[in-house]
PDB file of C-alpha atoms in Angstrom:
ATOM      1  CA  MET A  28      13.718  23.911 -48.123  1.00  0.00           C
ATOM      2  CA  PRO A  29       9.964  23.266 -48.391  1.00  0.00           C
ATOM      3  CA  VAL A  30       8.153  21.802 -45.405  1.00  0.00           C
ATOM      4  CA  LYS A  31       6.805  18.275 -45.863  1.00  0.00           C
ATOM      5  CA  ASN A  32       3.416  17.099 -44.699  1.00  0.00           C
ATOM      6  CA  MET A  33       3.273  15.209 -41.409  1.00  0.00           C
ATOM      7  CA  THR A  34       2.406  11.535 -41.638  1.00  0.00           C
ATOM      8  CA  LYS A  35      -0.737  10.102 -40.057  1.00  0.00           C
ATOM      9  CA  LYS A  36       1.379   8.641 -37.243  1.00  0.00           C
ATOM     10  CA  GLN A  37       3.075  11.972 -36.568  1.00  0.00           C
ATOM     11  CA  ILE A  38      -0.266  13.805 -36.445  1.00  0.00           C
ATOM     12  CA  GLN A  39      -1.504  11.269 -33.896  1.00  0.00           C
ATOM     13  CA  ILE A  40       1.599  11.834 -31.748  1.00  0.00           C
ATOM     14  CA  PHE A  41       1.284  15.608 -32.203  1.00  0.00           C
ATOM     15  CA  PHE A  42      -2.236  15.773 -30.764  1.00  0.00           C
ATOM     16  CA  GLU A  43      -1.660  13.157 -28.084  1.00  0.00           C
ATOM     17  CA  ARG A  44       1.101  15.393 -26.721  1.00  0.00           C
ATOM     18  CA  LEU A  45      -1.005  18.556 -26.908  1.00  0.00           C
ATOM     19  CA  ARG A  46      -3.852  16.753 -25.142  1.00  0.00           C
ATOM     20  CA  GLU A  47      -1.503  15.527 -22.422  1.00  0.00           C
ATOM     21  CA  GLN A  48      -0.207  19.061 -21.922  1.00  0.00           C
ATOM     22  CA  ARG A  49      -3.683  20.659 -21.824  1.00  0.00           C
ATOM     23  CA  PRO A  50      -6.371  18.017 -21.137  1.00  0.00           C
ATOM     24  CA  HIS A  51      -9.186  20.582 -21.067  1.00  0.00           C
ATOM     25  CA  PRO A  52      -8.236  23.486 -23.347  1.00  0.00           C
ATOM     26  CA  GLN A  53     -10.481  26.530 -23.354  1.00  0.00           C
ATOM     27  CA  THR A  54     -10.723  29.882 -25.051  1.00  0.00           C
ATOM     28  CA  GLU A  55      -9.081  32.709 -23.131  1.00  0.00           C
ATOM     29  CA  LEU A  56     -12.082  34.936 -23.753  1.00  0.00           C
ATOM     30  CA  ASN A  57     -14.420  35.279 -20.766  1.00  0.00           C
ATOM     31  CA  TYR A  58     -18.003  34.200 -21.461  1.00  0.00           C
ATOM     32  CA  SER A  59     -20.868  32.322 -19.823  1.00  0.00           C
ATOM     33  CA  SER A  60     -23.304  31.902 -22.729  1.00  0.00           C
ATOM     34  CA  PRO A  61     -23.211  31.485 -26.529  1.00  0.00           C
ATOM     35  CA  PHE A  62     -24.289  35.117 -26.864  1.00  0.00           C
ATOM     36  CA  GLU A  63     -21.473  36.395 -24.644  1.00  0.00           C
ATOM     37  CA  LEU A  64     -19.000  34.293 -26.640  1.00  0.00           C
ATOM     38  CA  LEU A  65     -20.306  35.626 -29.960  1.00  0.00           C
ATOM     39  CA  ILE A  66     -19.935  39.248 -28.874  1.00  0.00           C
ATOM     40  CA  ALA A  67     -16.496  38.623 -27.351  1.00  0.00           C
ATOM     41  CA  VAL A  68     -15.226  36.999 -30.544  1.00  0.00           C
ATOM     42  CA  MET A  69     -16.629  39.852 -32.649  1.00  0.00           C
ATOM     43  CA  LEU A  70     -14.785  42.325 -30.424  1.00  0.00           C
ATOM     44  CA  SER A  71     -11.550  40.325 -30.524  1.00  0.00           C
ATOM     45  CA  ALA A  72     -10.756  40.991 -34.188  1.00  0.00           C
ATOM     46  CA  GLN A  73      -7.360  42.741 -34.309  1.00  0.00           C
ATOM     47  CA  ALA A  74      -7.420  42.997 -30.511  1.00  0.00           C
ATOM     48  CA  THR A  75      -6.036  40.928 -27.659  1.00  0.00           C
ATOM     49  CA  ASP A  76      -8.188  38.626 -25.556  1.00  0.00           C
ATOM     50  CA  ILE A  77      -6.997  40.528 -22.493  1.00  0.00           C
ATOM     51  CA  SER A  78      -8.315  43.836 -23.826  1.00  0.00           C
ATOM     52  CA  VAL A  79     -11.638  42.253 -24.761  1.00  0.00           C
ATOM     53  CA  ASN A  80     -12.009  40.625 -21.335  1.00  0.00           C
ATOM     54  CA  LYS A  81     -11.381  43.946 -19.592  1.00  0.00           C
ATOM     55  CA  ALA A  82     -14.216  45.490 -21.588  1.00  0.00           C
ATOM     56  CA  THR A  83     -16.709  42.636 -21.361  1.00  0.00           C
ATOM     57  CA  ASP A  84     -16.069  42.180 -17.637  1.00  0.00           C
ATOM     58  CA  LYS A  85     -17.673  45.626 -17.261  1.00  0.00           C
ATOM     59  CA  LEU A  86     -20.232  45.250 -20.048  1.00  0.00           C
ATOM     60  CA  TYR A  87     -21.748  41.849 -19.305  1.00  0.00           C
ATOM     61  CA  PRO A  88     -22.902  42.563 -15.723  1.00  0.00           C
ATOM     62  CA  ILE A  89     -24.907  45.444 -17.221  1.00  0.00           C
ATOM     63  CA  ALA A  90     -25.929  43.923 -20.561  1.00  0.00           C
ATOM     64  CA  ASN A  91     -25.375  40.312 -21.624  1.00  0.00           C
ATOM     65  CA  THR A  92     -28.352  39.617 -23.884  1.00  0.00           C
ATOM     66  CA  ALA A  93     -29.151  40.839 -27.373  1.00  0.00           C
ATOM     67  CA  GLN A  94     -32.039  43.002 -26.117  1.00  0.00           C
ATOM     68  CA  ALA A  95     -30.023  44.464 -23.252  1.00  0.00           C
ATOM     69  CA  ILE A  96     -27.148  45.520 -25.519  1.00  0.00           C
ATOM     70  CA  LEU A  97     -29.662  46.810 -28.054  1.00  0.00           C
ATOM     71  CA  ASN A  98     -31.124  48.969 -25.298  1.00  0.00           C
ATOM     72  CA  LEU A  99     -27.699  50.540 -24.719  1.00  0.00           C
ATOM     73  CA  GLY A 100     -27.586  51.803 -28.294  1.00  0.00           C
ATOM     74  CA  VAL A 101     -24.415  52.418 -30.284  1.00  0.00           C
ATOM     75  CA  ASP A 102     -23.179  55.304 -28.151  1.00  0.00           C
ATOM     76  CA  GLY A 103     -23.922  53.484 -24.906  1.00  0.00           C
ATOM     77  CA  LEU A 104     -22.075  50.382 -26.092  1.00  0.00           C
ATOM     78  CA  LYS A 105     -19.068  52.435 -27.183  1.00  0.00           C
ATOM     79  CA  GLU A 106     -18.542  53.599 -23.616  1.00  0.00           C
ATOM     80  CA  TYR A 107     -17.833  50.005 -22.614  1.00  0.00           C
ATOM     81  CA  ILE A 108     -15.671  48.980 -25.574  1.00  0.00           C
ATOM     82  CA  LYS A 109     -13.809  52.193 -26.425  1.00  0.00           C
ATOM     83  CA  THR A 110     -10.522  50.716 -25.164  1.00  0.00           C
ATOM     84  CA  ILE A 111     -10.678  48.048 -27.907  1.00  0.00           C
ATOM     85  CA  GLY A 112      -9.281  48.642 -31.379  1.00  0.00           C
ATOM     86  CA  LEU A 113     -11.783  49.534 -34.115  1.00  0.00           C
ATOM     87  CA  TYR A 114     -14.446  50.036 -31.456  1.00  0.00           C
ATOM     88  CA  ASN A 115     -16.574  52.389 -33.581  1.00  0.00           C
ATOM     89  CA  ALA A 116     -17.125  49.855 -36.354  1.00  0.00           C
ATOM     90  CA  LYS A 117     -17.456  47.006 -33.858  1.00  0.00           C
ATOM     91  CA  ALA A 118     -20.143  48.854 -31.906  1.00  0.00           C
ATOM     92  CA  GLU A 119     -22.147  49.394 -35.084  1.00  0.00           C
ATOM     93  CA  ASN A 120     -21.890  45.714 -36.030  1.00  0.00           C
ATOM     94  CA  VAL A 121     -22.741  44.448 -32.556  1.00  0.00           C
ATOM     95  CA  ILE A 122     -25.893  46.589 -32.409  1.00  0.00           C
ATOM     96  CA  LYS A 123     -26.965  45.464 -35.898  1.00  0.00           C
ATOM     97  CA  THR A 124     -26.296  41.845 -34.946  1.00  0.00           C
ATOM     98  CA  CYS A 125     -28.306  42.171 -31.739  1.00  0.00           C
ATOM     99  CA  GLN A 126     -31.209  43.618 -33.724  1.00  0.00           C
ATOM    100  CA  ILE A 127     -31.187  40.612 -36.070  1.00  0.00           C
ATOM    101  CA  LEU A 128     -30.946  38.181 -33.149  1.00  0.00           C
ATOM    102  CA  VAL A 129     -33.964  39.775 -31.501  1.00  0.00           C
ATOM    103  CA  ASN A 130     -36.007  40.054 -34.702  1.00  0.00           C
ATOM    104  CA  GLN A 131     -35.165  36.713 -36.311  1.00  0.00           C
ATOM    105  CA  HIS A 132     -33.834  34.357 -33.622  1.00  0.00           C
ATOM    106  CA  GLN A 133     -35.747  35.213 -30.429  1.00  0.00           C
ATOM    107  CA  GLY A 134     -32.551  36.724 -29.052  1.00  0.00           C
ATOM    108  CA  GLN A 135     -30.667  33.414 -29.327  1.00  0.00           C
ATOM    109  CA  VAL A 136     -27.446  32.668 -31.194  1.00  0.00           C
ATOM    110  CA  PRO A 137     -28.136  30.473 -34.244  1.00  0.00           C
ATOM    111  CA  GLU A 138     -26.301  27.166 -34.540  1.00  0.00           C
ATOM    112  CA  THR A 139     -25.652  27.099 -38.287  1.00  0.00           C
ATOM    113  CA  ARG A 140     -22.779  28.656 -40.228  1.00  0.00           C
ATOM    114  CA  LYS A 141     -25.117  30.244 -42.778  1.00  0.00           C
ATOM    115  CA  GLU A 142     -27.154  32.041 -40.134  1.00  0.00           C
ATOM    116  CA  LEU A 143     -24.075  33.132 -38.194  1.00  0.00           C
ATOM    117  CA  GLU A 144     -22.299  34.489 -41.262  1.00  0.00           C
ATOM    118  CA  ALA A 145     -25.428  36.496 -42.108  1.00  0.00           C
ATOM    119  CA  LEU A 146     -24.823  38.576 -38.973  1.00  0.00           C
ATOM    120  CA  PRO A 147     -22.963  41.902 -39.448  1.00  0.00           C
ATOM    121  CA  GLY A 148     -19.332  41.615 -38.394  1.00  0.00           C
ATOM    122  CA  VAL A 149     -19.396  37.810 -38.333  1.00  0.00           C
ATOM    123  CA  GLY A 150     -17.132  36.121 -40.845  1.00  0.00           C
ATOM    124  CA  ARG A 151     -16.159  32.504 -41.311  1.00  0.00           C
ATOM    125  CA  LYS A 152     -13.566  32.525 -38.534  1.00  0.00           C
ATOM    126  CA  THR A 153     -15.935  33.993 -35.945  1.00  0.00           C
ATOM    127  CA  ALA A 154     -18.677  31.583 -36.993  1.00  0.00           C
ATOM    128  CA  ASN A 155     -16.280  28.646 -36.635  1.00  0.00           C
ATOM    129  CA  VAL A 156     -15.245  29.725 -33.135  1.00  0.00           C
ATOM    130  CA  VAL A 157     -18.859  29.965 -31.981  1.00  0.00           C
ATOM    131  CA  LEU A 158     -19.887  26.693 -33.622  1.00  0.00           C
ATOM    132  CA  ASN A 159     -16.943  24.874 -32.050  1.00  0.00           C
ATOM    133  CA  THR A 160     -16.699  26.472 -28.624  1.00  0.00           C
ATOM    134  CA  ALA A 161     -20.350  27.173 -27.850  1.00  0.00           C
ATOM    135  CA  PHE A 162     -22.003  24.288 -29.665  1.00  0.00           C
ATOM    136  CA  GLY A 163     -19.322  21.576 -29.851  1.00  0.00           C
ATOM    137  CA  GLN A 164     -19.292  21.304 -33.630  1.00  0.00           C
ATOM    138  CA  PRO A 165     -16.156  19.969 -35.402  1.00  0.00           C
ATOM    139  CA  THR A 166     -15.133  23.248 -37.019  1.00  0.00           C
ATOM    140  CA  MET A 167     -11.711  24.872 -37.301  1.00  0.00           C
ATOM    141  CA  ALA A 168     -11.305  28.634 -36.930  1.00  0.00           C
ATOM    142  CA  VAL A 169      -7.957  29.423 -38.549  1.00  0.00           C
ATOM    143  CA  ASP A 170      -6.390  32.567 -37.119  1.00  0.00           C
ATOM    144  CA  THR A 171      -2.812  33.781 -37.586  1.00  0.00           C
ATOM    145  CA  HIS A 172      -1.540  31.349 -34.928  1.00  0.00           C
ATOM    146  CA  ILE A 173      -3.161  28.268 -36.448  1.00  0.00           C
ATOM    147  CA  PHE A 174      -2.169  29.309 -39.974  1.00  0.00           C
ATOM    148  CA  ARG A 175       1.450  29.615 -38.829  1.00  0.00           C
ATOM    149  CA  VAL A 176       1.506  26.346 -36.861  1.00  0.00           C
ATOM    150  CA  GLY A 177      -0.157  24.410 -39.677  1.00  0.00           C
ATOM    151  CA  ASN A 178       2.291  25.596 -42.316  1.00  0.00           C
ATOM    152  CA  ARG A 179       5.419  25.667 -40.186  1.00  0.00           C
ATOM    153  CA  THR A 180       5.097  22.168 -38.727  1.00  0.00           C
ATOM    154  CA  GLY A 181       3.739  20.407 -41.797  1.00  0.00           C
ATOM    155  CA  LEU A 182       0.478  19.611 -40.032  1.00  0.00           C
ATOM    156  CA  ALA A 183      -1.593  21.494 -42.594  1.00  0.00           C
ATOM    157  CA  ILE A 184       0.159  23.272 -45.435  1.00  0.00           C
ATOM    158  CA  GLY A 185      -1.923  25.806 -47.330  1.00  0.00           C
ATOM    159  CA  LYS A 186      -1.554  29.073 -49.229  1.00  0.00           C
ATOM    160  CA  ASN A 187      -4.543  30.651 -47.543  1.00  0.00           C
ATOM    161  CA  VAL A 188      -6.760  30.296 -44.482  1.00  0.00           C
ATOM    162  CA  LEU A 189      -9.378  28.182 -46.234  1.00  0.00           C
ATOM    163  CA  GLU A 190      -6.799  25.691 -47.540  1.00  0.00           C
ATOM    164  CA  VAL A 191      -5.353  25.261 -44.052  1.00  0.00           C
ATOM    165  CA  GLU A 192      -8.835  24.903 -42.556  1.00  0.00           C
ATOM    166  CA  ASP A 193      -9.838  22.234 -45.081  1.00  0.00           C
ATOM    167  CA  ARG A 194      -6.584  20.341 -44.559  1.00  0.00           C
ATOM    168  CA  LEU A 195      -6.916  20.394 -40.765  1.00  0.00           C
ATOM    169  CA  ILE A 196     -10.475  19.085 -40.867  1.00  0.00           C
ATOM    170  CA  LYS A 197      -9.301  16.320 -43.190  1.00  0.00           C
ATOM    171  CA  VAL A 198      -6.200  15.128 -41.299  1.00  0.00           C
ATOM    172  CA  ILE A 199      -7.031  15.618 -37.609  1.00  0.00           C
ATOM    173  CA  PRO A 200      -8.312  12.362 -36.050  1.00  0.00           C
ATOM    174  CA  LYS A 201     -11.898  12.513 -34.815  1.00  0.00           C
ATOM    175  CA  GLU A 202     -10.898  12.007 -31.188  1.00  0.00           C
ATOM    176  CA  PHE A 203      -9.063  15.352 -31.240  1.00  0.00           C
ATOM    177  CA  ILE A 204     -11.169  17.479 -33.579  1.00  0.00           C
ATOM    178  CA  ILE A 205     -13.378  19.244 -31.015  1.00  0.00           C
ATOM    179  CA  ASP A 206     -10.455  20.537 -28.934  1.00  0.00           C
ATOM    180  CA  ALA A 207      -7.923  20.898 -31.764  1.00  0.00           C
ATOM    181  CA  HIS A 208      -8.798  24.537 -32.379  1.00  0.00           C
ATOM    182  CA  HIS A 209      -7.867  25.543 -28.841  1.00  0.00           C
ATOM    183  CA  TRP A 210      -4.769  23.346 -28.684  1.00  0.00           C
ATOM    184  CA  LEU A 211      -3.393  24.865 -31.881  1.00  0.00           C
ATOM    185  CA  ILE A 212      -4.137  28.454 -30.900  1.00  0.00           C
ATOM    186  CA  LEU A 213      -2.534  28.046 -27.483  1.00  0.00           C
ATOM    187  CA  HIS A 214       0.478  26.255 -28.947  1.00  0.00           C
ATOM    188  CA  GLY A 215       0.926  29.051 -31.474  1.00  0.00           C
ATOM    189  CA  ARG A 216       0.384  31.770 -28.909  1.00  0.00           C
ATOM    190  CA  TYR A 217       2.796  30.478 -26.273  1.00  0.00           C
ATOM    191  CA  CYS A 218       5.303  28.137 -27.935  1.00  0.00           C
ATOM    192  CA  CYS A 219       5.322  28.193 -31.743  1.00  0.00           C
ATOM    193  CA  ILE A 220       5.420  31.976 -31.787  1.00  0.00           C
ATOM    194  CA  ALA A 221       6.180  33.961 -34.920  1.00  0.00           C
ATOM    195  CA  ARG A 222       9.656  35.438 -34.533  1.00  0.00           C
ATOM    196  CA  LYS A 223      11.418  33.349 -31.905  1.00  0.00           C
ATOM    197  CA  PRO A 224       9.632  30.007 -31.547  1.00  0.00           C
ATOM    198  CA  LYS A 225      10.482  28.077 -28.378  1.00  0.00           C
ATOM    199  CA  CYS A 226      11.545  24.891 -30.162  1.00  0.00           C
ATOM    200  CA  GLY A 227      13.782  23.904 -27.270  1.00  0.00           C
ATOM    201  CA  GLU A 228      10.723  23.725 -25.010  1.00  0.00           C
ATOM    202  CA  CYS A 229       8.327  22.336 -27.610  1.00  0.00           C
ATOM    203  CA  ILE A 230       6.685  19.012 -26.768  1.00  0.00           C
ATOM    204  CA  VAL A 231       6.111  18.179 -30.447  1.00  0.00           C
ATOM    205  CA  SER A 232       9.424  19.272 -31.982  1.00  0.00           C
ATOM    206  CA  ASP A 233      10.322  15.650 -32.748  1.00  0.00           C
ATOM    207  CA  VAL A 234       7.400  15.329 -35.185  1.00  0.00           C
ATOM    208  CA  CYS A 235       7.663  18.863 -36.557  1.00  0.00           C
ATOM    209  CA  HIS A 236       8.988  19.246 -40.115  1.00  0.00           C
ATOM    210  CA  TRP A 237      10.162  22.851 -39.908  1.00  0.00           C
ATOM    211  CA  PRO A 238      13.772  22.849 -41.212  1.00  0.00           C
ATOM    212  CA  ASP A 239      14.852  25.723 -38.949  1.00  0.00           C
ATOM    213  CA  ARG A 240      13.671  24.213 -35.667  1.00  0.00           C
ATOM    214  CA  PHE A 241      17.160  23.080 -34.643  1.00  0.00           C
ATOM    215  CA  GLU A 242      18.397  26.675 -34.815  1.00  0.00           C
ATOM    216  CA  PHE A 243      15.826  27.451 -32.119  1.00  0.00           C
ATOM    217  CA  GLY A 244      16.795  24.617 -29.799  1.00  0.00           C
ATOM    218  CA  ALA A 245      15.003  21.485 -31.029  1.00  0.00           C
ATOM    219  CA  ASN A 246      16.855  18.297 -30.072  1.00  0.00           C
ATOM    220  CA  LYS A 247      18.149  16.389 -33.114  1.00  0.00           C
ATOM    221  CA  ALA A 248      18.741  13.255 -31.082  1.00  0.00           C
ATOM    222  CA  ILE A 249      15.062  12.612 -30.348  1.00  0.00           C
ATOM    223  CA  THR A 250      13.761  13.686 -33.736  1.00  0.00           C
ATOM    224  CA  VAL A 251      14.901  10.957 -36.090  1.00  0.00           C
ATOM    225  CA  LYS A 252      12.665   8.076 -34.984  1.00  0.00           C
ATOM    226  CA  ASN A 253       9.422  10.054 -35.084  1.00  0.00           C
ATOM    227  CA  LEU A 254      10.132  11.536 -38.506  1.00  0.00           C
ATOM    228  CA  ASN A 255      10.473   8.130 -40.117  1.00  0.00           C
TER     229      ASN A 255
END
C-alpha cells in the first residue's frame, strides 16, 4: 500500500510535537565555530558522530583553524583522524579545503552554497548542514534518516534525496524550518529507525501514514481523528 502525503494540518501537528519534545535541537557533532563544524561534517561521511567527536576532541585543541590544520599537513592530520572510516581520502580533502579557505576566503567558511560546494569533499548535504547549523539558513540536509522519515511517514515522499529535500522545504511551515533538519535527524536516529521503528513510543504516530506502523505498536485508537 503506497504511503499518502500528510495534510497541512498533520504537518503542523507533526512539528509542534517534535518541537515540544526537543525545544532546542542541536547537532550531535562537537564544534565551537563554523570552521570546526565544516570539518566535523566532512569527517562524518559514512562514520558515526561519536567516532568523529572522539577524533576532533583531540584535533581541535591542537588545530582548529584552516591555517593550523594546513600546517599539520596530510600525514599530521591523519594521525588525529585515523580511527574514522575513509580517513585517507578525508585527510586529503580537508587539507585541500583548508588551502582554499586560506587562499580565497581569509581562512573563513563561506556562507553561500556555491562557494561551499566548490570545496573538495563538500557536497550538497554537507553544504546544507553548514548553512543551516552555522549560519541559520533555511536549508535541509537530507541524510539516510531524513530520507527514511520523509518517505515512511508521508511528510515528504520522493524517489531521491533532492526530491525529498525540495518537498520538505516546500511543506514545512516557516516557524519550524530552521530546526526541522535536527528534529528529523534525531527522530530518525532514535525513534523512526530503519529495521524496528519504535512506533509504540512515537509522539507523531497518530499523524504518520506508514501502513505498517500498527505492527510496531502504534495506537489505532488515537490515530483516526488526526488522519482525517
